Rosetta silent file (secondary structure, phi, psi, omega in degrees, C-alpha in Angstrom):
SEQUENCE: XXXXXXXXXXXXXXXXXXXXXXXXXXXXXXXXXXXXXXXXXXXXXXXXXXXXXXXXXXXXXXXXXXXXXXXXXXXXXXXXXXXXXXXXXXXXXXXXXXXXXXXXXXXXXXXXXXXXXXXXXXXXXXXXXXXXXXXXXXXXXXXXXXXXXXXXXXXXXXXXXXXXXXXXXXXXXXXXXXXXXXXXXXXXXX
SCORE:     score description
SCORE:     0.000 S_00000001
   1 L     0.000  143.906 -179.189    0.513   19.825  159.924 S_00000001
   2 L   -77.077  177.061  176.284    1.349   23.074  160.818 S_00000001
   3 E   -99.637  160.098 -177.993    2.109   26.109  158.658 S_00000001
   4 E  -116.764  120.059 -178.999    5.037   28.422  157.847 S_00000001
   5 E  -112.978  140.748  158.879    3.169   31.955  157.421 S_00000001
   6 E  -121.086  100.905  157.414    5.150   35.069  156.097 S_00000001
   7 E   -71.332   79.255 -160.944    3.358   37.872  157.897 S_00000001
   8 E  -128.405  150.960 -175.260    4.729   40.894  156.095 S_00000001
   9 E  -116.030  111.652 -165.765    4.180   44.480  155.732 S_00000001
  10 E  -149.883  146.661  173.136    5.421   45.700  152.270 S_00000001
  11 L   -64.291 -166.466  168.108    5.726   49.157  150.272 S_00000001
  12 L   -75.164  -49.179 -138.450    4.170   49.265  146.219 S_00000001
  13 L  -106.738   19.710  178.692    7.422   49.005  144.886 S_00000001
  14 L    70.359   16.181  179.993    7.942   45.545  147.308 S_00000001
  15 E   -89.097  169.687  176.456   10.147   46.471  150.111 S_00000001
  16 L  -132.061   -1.853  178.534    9.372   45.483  153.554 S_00000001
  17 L  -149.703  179.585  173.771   11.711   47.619  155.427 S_00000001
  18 L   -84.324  177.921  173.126   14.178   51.127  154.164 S_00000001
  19 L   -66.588  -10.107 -170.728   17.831   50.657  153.202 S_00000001
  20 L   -97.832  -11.253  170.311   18.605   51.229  157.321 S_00000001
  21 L   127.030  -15.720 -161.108   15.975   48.704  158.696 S_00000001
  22 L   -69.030  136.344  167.621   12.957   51.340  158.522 S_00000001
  23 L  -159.260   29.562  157.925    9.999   50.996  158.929 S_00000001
  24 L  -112.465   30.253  158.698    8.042   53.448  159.987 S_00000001
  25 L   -85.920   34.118  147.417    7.036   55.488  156.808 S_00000001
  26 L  -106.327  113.557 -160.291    4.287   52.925  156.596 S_00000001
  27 L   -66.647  114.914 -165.311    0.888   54.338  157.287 S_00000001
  28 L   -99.535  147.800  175.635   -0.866   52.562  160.167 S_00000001
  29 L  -121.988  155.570  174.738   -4.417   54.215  160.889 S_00000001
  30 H   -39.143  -71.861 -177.906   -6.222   53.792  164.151 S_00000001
  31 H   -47.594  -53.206 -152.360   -8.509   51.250  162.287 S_00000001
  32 H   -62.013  -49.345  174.565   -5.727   49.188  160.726 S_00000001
  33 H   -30.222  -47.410 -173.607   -3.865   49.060  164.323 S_00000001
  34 H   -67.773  -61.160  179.930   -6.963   47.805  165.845 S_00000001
  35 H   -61.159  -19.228 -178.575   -7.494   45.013  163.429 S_00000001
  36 H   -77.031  -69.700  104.524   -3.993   44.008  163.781 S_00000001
  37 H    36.462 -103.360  169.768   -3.889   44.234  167.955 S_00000001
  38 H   -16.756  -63.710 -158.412   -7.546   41.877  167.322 S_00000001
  39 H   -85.896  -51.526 -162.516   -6.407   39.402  165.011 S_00000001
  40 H  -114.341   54.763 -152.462   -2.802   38.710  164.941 S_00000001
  41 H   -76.943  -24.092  162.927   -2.009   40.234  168.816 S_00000001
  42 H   -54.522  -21.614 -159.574    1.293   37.671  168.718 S_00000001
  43 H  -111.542    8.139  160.278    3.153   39.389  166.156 S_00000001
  44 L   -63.804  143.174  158.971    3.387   42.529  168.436 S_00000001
  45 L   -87.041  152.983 -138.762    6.842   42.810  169.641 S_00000001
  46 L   -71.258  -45.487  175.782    6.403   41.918  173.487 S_00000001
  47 H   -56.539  -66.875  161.487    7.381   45.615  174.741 S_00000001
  48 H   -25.238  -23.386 -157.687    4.738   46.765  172.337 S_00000001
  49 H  -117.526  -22.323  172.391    2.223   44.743  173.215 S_00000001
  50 H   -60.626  -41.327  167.487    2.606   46.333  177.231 S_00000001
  51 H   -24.107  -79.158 -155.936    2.193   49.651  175.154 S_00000001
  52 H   -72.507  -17.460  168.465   -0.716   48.704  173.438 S_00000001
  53 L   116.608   -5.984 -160.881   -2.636   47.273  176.487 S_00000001
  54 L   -99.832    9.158  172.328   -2.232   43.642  175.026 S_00000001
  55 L   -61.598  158.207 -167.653    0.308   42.045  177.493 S_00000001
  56 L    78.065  -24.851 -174.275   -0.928   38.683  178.632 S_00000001
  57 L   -64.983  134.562  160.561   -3.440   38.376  175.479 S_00000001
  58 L   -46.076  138.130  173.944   -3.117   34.577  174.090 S_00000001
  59 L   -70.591  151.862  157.505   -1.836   34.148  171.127 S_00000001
  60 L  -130.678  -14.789 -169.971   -4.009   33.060  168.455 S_00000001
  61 L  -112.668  -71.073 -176.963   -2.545   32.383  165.256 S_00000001
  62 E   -88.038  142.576  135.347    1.687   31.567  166.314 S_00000001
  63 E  -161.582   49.316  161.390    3.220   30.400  168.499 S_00000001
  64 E  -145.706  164.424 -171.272    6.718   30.086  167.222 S_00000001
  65 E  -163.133  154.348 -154.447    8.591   32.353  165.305 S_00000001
  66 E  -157.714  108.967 -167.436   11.426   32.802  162.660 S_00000001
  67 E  -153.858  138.335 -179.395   13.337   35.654  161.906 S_00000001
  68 L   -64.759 -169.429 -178.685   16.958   36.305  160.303 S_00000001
  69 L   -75.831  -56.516  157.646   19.422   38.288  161.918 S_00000001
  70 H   -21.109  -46.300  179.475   18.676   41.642  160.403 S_00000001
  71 H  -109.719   47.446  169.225   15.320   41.899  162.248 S_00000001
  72 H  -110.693  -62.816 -164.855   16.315   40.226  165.385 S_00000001
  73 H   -39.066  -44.933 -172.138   19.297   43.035  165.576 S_00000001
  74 L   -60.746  -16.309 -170.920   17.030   46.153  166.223 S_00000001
  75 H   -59.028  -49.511 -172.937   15.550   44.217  169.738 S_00000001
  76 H   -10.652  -61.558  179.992   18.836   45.127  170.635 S_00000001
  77 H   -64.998  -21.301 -176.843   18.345   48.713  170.562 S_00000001
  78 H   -57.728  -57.200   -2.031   14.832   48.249  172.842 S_00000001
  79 L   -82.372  166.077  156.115   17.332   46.839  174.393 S_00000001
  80 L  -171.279  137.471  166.489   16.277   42.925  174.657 S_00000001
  81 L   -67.107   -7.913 -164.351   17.875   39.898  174.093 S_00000001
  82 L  -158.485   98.577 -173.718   14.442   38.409  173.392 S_00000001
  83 L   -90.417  -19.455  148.337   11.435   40.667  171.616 S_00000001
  84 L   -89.993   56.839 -175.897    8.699   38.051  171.463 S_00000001
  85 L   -79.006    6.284  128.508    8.908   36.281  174.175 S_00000001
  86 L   -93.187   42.810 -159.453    5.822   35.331  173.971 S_00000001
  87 L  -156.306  113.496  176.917    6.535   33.268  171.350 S_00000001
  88 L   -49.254  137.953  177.183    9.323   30.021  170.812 S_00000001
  89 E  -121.083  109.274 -178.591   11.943   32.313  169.167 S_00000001
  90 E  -120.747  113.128 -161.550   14.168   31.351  166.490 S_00000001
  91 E  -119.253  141.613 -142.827   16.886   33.382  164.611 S_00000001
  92 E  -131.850   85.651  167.048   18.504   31.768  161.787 S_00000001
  93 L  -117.290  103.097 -146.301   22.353   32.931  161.939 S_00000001
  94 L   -97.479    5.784  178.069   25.921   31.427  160.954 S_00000001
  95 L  -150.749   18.931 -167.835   27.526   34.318  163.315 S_00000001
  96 L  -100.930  158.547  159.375   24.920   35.401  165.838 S_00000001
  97 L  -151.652  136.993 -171.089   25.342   34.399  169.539 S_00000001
  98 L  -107.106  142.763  127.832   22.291   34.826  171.900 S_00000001
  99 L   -94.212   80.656 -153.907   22.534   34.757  175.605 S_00000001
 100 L  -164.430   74.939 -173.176   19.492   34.115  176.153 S_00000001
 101 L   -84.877   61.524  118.323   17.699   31.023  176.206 S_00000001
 102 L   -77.575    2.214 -174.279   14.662   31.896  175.253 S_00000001
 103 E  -129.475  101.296 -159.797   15.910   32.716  171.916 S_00000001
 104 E  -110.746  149.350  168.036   17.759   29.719  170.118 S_00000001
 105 E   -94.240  152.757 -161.373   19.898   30.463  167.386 S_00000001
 106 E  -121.766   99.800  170.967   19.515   28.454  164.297 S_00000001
 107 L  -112.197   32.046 -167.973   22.912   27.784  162.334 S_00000001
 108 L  -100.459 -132.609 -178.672   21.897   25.128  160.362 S_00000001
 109 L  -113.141  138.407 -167.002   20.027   24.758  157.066 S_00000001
 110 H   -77.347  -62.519 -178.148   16.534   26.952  157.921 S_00000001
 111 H   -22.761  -80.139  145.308   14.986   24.733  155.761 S_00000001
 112 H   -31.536  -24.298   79.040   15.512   21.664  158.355 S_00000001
 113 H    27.361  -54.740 -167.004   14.517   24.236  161.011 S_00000001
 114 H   -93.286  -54.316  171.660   11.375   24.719  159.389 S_00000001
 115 H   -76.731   17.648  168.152   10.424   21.161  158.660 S_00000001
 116 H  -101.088  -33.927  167.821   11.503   20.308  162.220 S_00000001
 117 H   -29.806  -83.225 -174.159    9.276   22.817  163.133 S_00000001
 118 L   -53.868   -5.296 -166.707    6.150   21.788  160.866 S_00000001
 119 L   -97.282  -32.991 -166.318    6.253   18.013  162.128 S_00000001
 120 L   -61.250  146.009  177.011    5.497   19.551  166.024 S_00000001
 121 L   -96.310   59.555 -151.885    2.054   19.069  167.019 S_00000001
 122 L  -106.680  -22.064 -179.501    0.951   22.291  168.617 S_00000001
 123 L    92.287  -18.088 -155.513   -2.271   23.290  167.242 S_00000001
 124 L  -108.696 -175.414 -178.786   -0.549   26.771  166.414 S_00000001
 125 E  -147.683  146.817 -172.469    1.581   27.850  162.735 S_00000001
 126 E   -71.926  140.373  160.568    5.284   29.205  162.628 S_00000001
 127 E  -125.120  126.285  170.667    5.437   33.075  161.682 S_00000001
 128 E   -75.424  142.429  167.628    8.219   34.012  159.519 S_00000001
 129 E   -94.212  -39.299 -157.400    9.072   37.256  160.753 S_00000001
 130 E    94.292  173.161   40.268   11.618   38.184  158.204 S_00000001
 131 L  -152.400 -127.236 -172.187   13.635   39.203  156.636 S_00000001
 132 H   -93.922  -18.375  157.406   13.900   38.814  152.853 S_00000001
 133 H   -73.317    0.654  170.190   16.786   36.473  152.340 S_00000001
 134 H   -95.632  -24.578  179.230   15.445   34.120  154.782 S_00000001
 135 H   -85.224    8.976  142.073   12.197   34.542  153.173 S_00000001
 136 H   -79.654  -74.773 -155.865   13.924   33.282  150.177 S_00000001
 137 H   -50.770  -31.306  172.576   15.855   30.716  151.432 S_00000001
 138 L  -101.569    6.999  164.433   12.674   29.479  152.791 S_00000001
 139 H   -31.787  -58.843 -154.849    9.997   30.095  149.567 S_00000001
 140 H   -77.494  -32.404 -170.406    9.788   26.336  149.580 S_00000001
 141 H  -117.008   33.869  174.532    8.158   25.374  152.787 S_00000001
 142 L   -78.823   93.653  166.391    6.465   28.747  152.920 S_00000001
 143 L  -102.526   21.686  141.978    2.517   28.034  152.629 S_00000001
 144 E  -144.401  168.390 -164.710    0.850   30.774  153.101 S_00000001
 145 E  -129.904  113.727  162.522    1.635   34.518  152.697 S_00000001
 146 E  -122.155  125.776 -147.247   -0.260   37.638  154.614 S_00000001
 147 E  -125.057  108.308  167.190    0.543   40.515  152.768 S_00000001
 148 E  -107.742  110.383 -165.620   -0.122   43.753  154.408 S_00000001
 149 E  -103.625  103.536  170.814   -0.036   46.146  151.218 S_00000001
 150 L  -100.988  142.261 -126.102    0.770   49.836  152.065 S_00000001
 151 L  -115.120   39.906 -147.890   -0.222   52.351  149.908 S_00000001
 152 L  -158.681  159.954 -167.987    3.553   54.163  149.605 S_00000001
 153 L  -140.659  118.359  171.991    6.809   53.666  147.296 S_00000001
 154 L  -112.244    7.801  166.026    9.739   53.665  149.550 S_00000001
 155 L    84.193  -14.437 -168.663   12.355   53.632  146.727 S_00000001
 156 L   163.169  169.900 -167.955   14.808   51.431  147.590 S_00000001
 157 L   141.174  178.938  166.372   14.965   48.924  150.724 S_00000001
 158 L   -58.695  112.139 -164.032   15.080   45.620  152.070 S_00000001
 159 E   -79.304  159.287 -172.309   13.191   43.370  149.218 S_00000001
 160 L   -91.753   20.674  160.772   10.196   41.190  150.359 S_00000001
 161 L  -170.776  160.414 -179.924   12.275   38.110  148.754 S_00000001
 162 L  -147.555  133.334  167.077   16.053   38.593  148.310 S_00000001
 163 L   158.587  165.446  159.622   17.231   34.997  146.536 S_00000001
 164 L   -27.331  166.605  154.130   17.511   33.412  143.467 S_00000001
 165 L  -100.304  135.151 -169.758   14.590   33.379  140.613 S_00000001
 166 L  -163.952   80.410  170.075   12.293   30.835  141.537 S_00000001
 167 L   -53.124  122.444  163.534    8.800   31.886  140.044 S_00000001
 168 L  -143.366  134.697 -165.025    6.148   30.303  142.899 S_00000001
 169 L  -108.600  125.979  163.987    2.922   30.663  142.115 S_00000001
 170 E   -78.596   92.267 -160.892    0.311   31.982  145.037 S_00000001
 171 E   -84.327  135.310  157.443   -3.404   31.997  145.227 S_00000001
 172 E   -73.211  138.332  174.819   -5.209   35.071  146.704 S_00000001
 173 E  -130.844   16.438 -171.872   -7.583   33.586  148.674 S_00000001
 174 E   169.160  127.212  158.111   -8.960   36.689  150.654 S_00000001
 175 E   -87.011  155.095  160.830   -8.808   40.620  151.046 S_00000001
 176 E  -154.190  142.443 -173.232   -9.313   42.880  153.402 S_00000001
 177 L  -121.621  130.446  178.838   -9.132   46.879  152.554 S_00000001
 178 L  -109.581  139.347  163.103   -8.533   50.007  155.606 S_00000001
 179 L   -49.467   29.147  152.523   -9.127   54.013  155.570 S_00000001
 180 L  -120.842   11.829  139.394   -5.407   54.743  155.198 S_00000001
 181 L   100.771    3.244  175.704   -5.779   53.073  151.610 S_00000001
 182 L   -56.989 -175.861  162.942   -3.623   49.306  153.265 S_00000001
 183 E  -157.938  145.074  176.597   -4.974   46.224  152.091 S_00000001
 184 E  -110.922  171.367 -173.943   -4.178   42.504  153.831 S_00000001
 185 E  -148.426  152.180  152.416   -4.296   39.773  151.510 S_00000001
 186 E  -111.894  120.020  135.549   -4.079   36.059  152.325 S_00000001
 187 E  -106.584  161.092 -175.180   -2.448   33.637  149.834 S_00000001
 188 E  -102.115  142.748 -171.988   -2.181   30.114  149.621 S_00000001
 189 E   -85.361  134.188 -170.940    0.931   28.294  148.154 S_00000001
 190 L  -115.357    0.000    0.000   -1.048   26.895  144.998 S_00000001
């Protein structure tokens, strides 16, 4: 069965974005870029990935994707109606309208969403995108977590869960540490 991965980039103090959507005070080094680019070359937004030399690369890890309205809104600004498109795109909105079909909006329960997802036989795992109330509303069919841990306090921001208290316990099941002081982590829902 496939997986629901939350592929996130978060400050010390747990944010994953500023109070405005920001998110570039987080220090990427040449090295970390490279390993990202390498591993996880899907989770480039698609203009980014012409940038970076990586249009065309296969995905390896996703190859669907799930993200609330909040981070969908900035493609906008690119502009695009559709920032991964190389990647099934799903935004999980009660008031969004996409014209776009390559980008379906999801106004349902995410949750159903997700386990309609996780049933598909694809070979590939869903990446939550964000952003942190969907990645509360979805803590339950979330099974694994890759936690890219930047070495910075942004003060105030978008929280890396937004949601109820619901203590769910997480195994680390692997590190990895970069010269700009990041760290990636994998957990397992345990």
């Amino acid at each position: 069965m496939r997986k629901l991965v939350y592929y996130v980039g978060v400050s010390l103090d747990g944010y994953i974005a500023g109070p405005n959507a920001e998110f570039d005070f987080y220090p990427v080094s040449d090295q970390m870029a490279a390993w990202i680019n390498d591993r996880y070359p899907e989770t480039l937004p698609t203009h980014v990935r012409k940038l970076v030399g990586l249009e065309g690369v296969p995905n390896k890890v996703f190859d669907t994707l799930v993200m609330g309205r909040g981070t969908y809104e900035p493609a906008l600004d690119v502009p695009t109606t559709s920032p991964y498109s190389h990647l099934r795109q799903y935004v999980v909105s009660s008031t969004l309208t996409i014209d776009d079909p390559t980008v379906q909006v999801e106004t349902g329960d995410p949750i159903e969403l997700i386990r309609r997802l996780k049933a598909e036989d694809t070979g590939m795992d869903i990446y939550l995108c964000g952003g942190g109330k969907l990645a509360a509303s979805l803590l339950p069919e979330i099974d694994e977590i890759i936690l890219k841990s930047y070495p910075v306090v942004a003060g105030t921001g978008i929280p890396m869960f937004s949601g109820q208290f619901r203590p769910t316990l997480f195994t680390p099941t692997r590190r990895e540490s970069f010269d700009n002081g990041a760290q990636v982590t994998w957990l397992t829902r345990a």
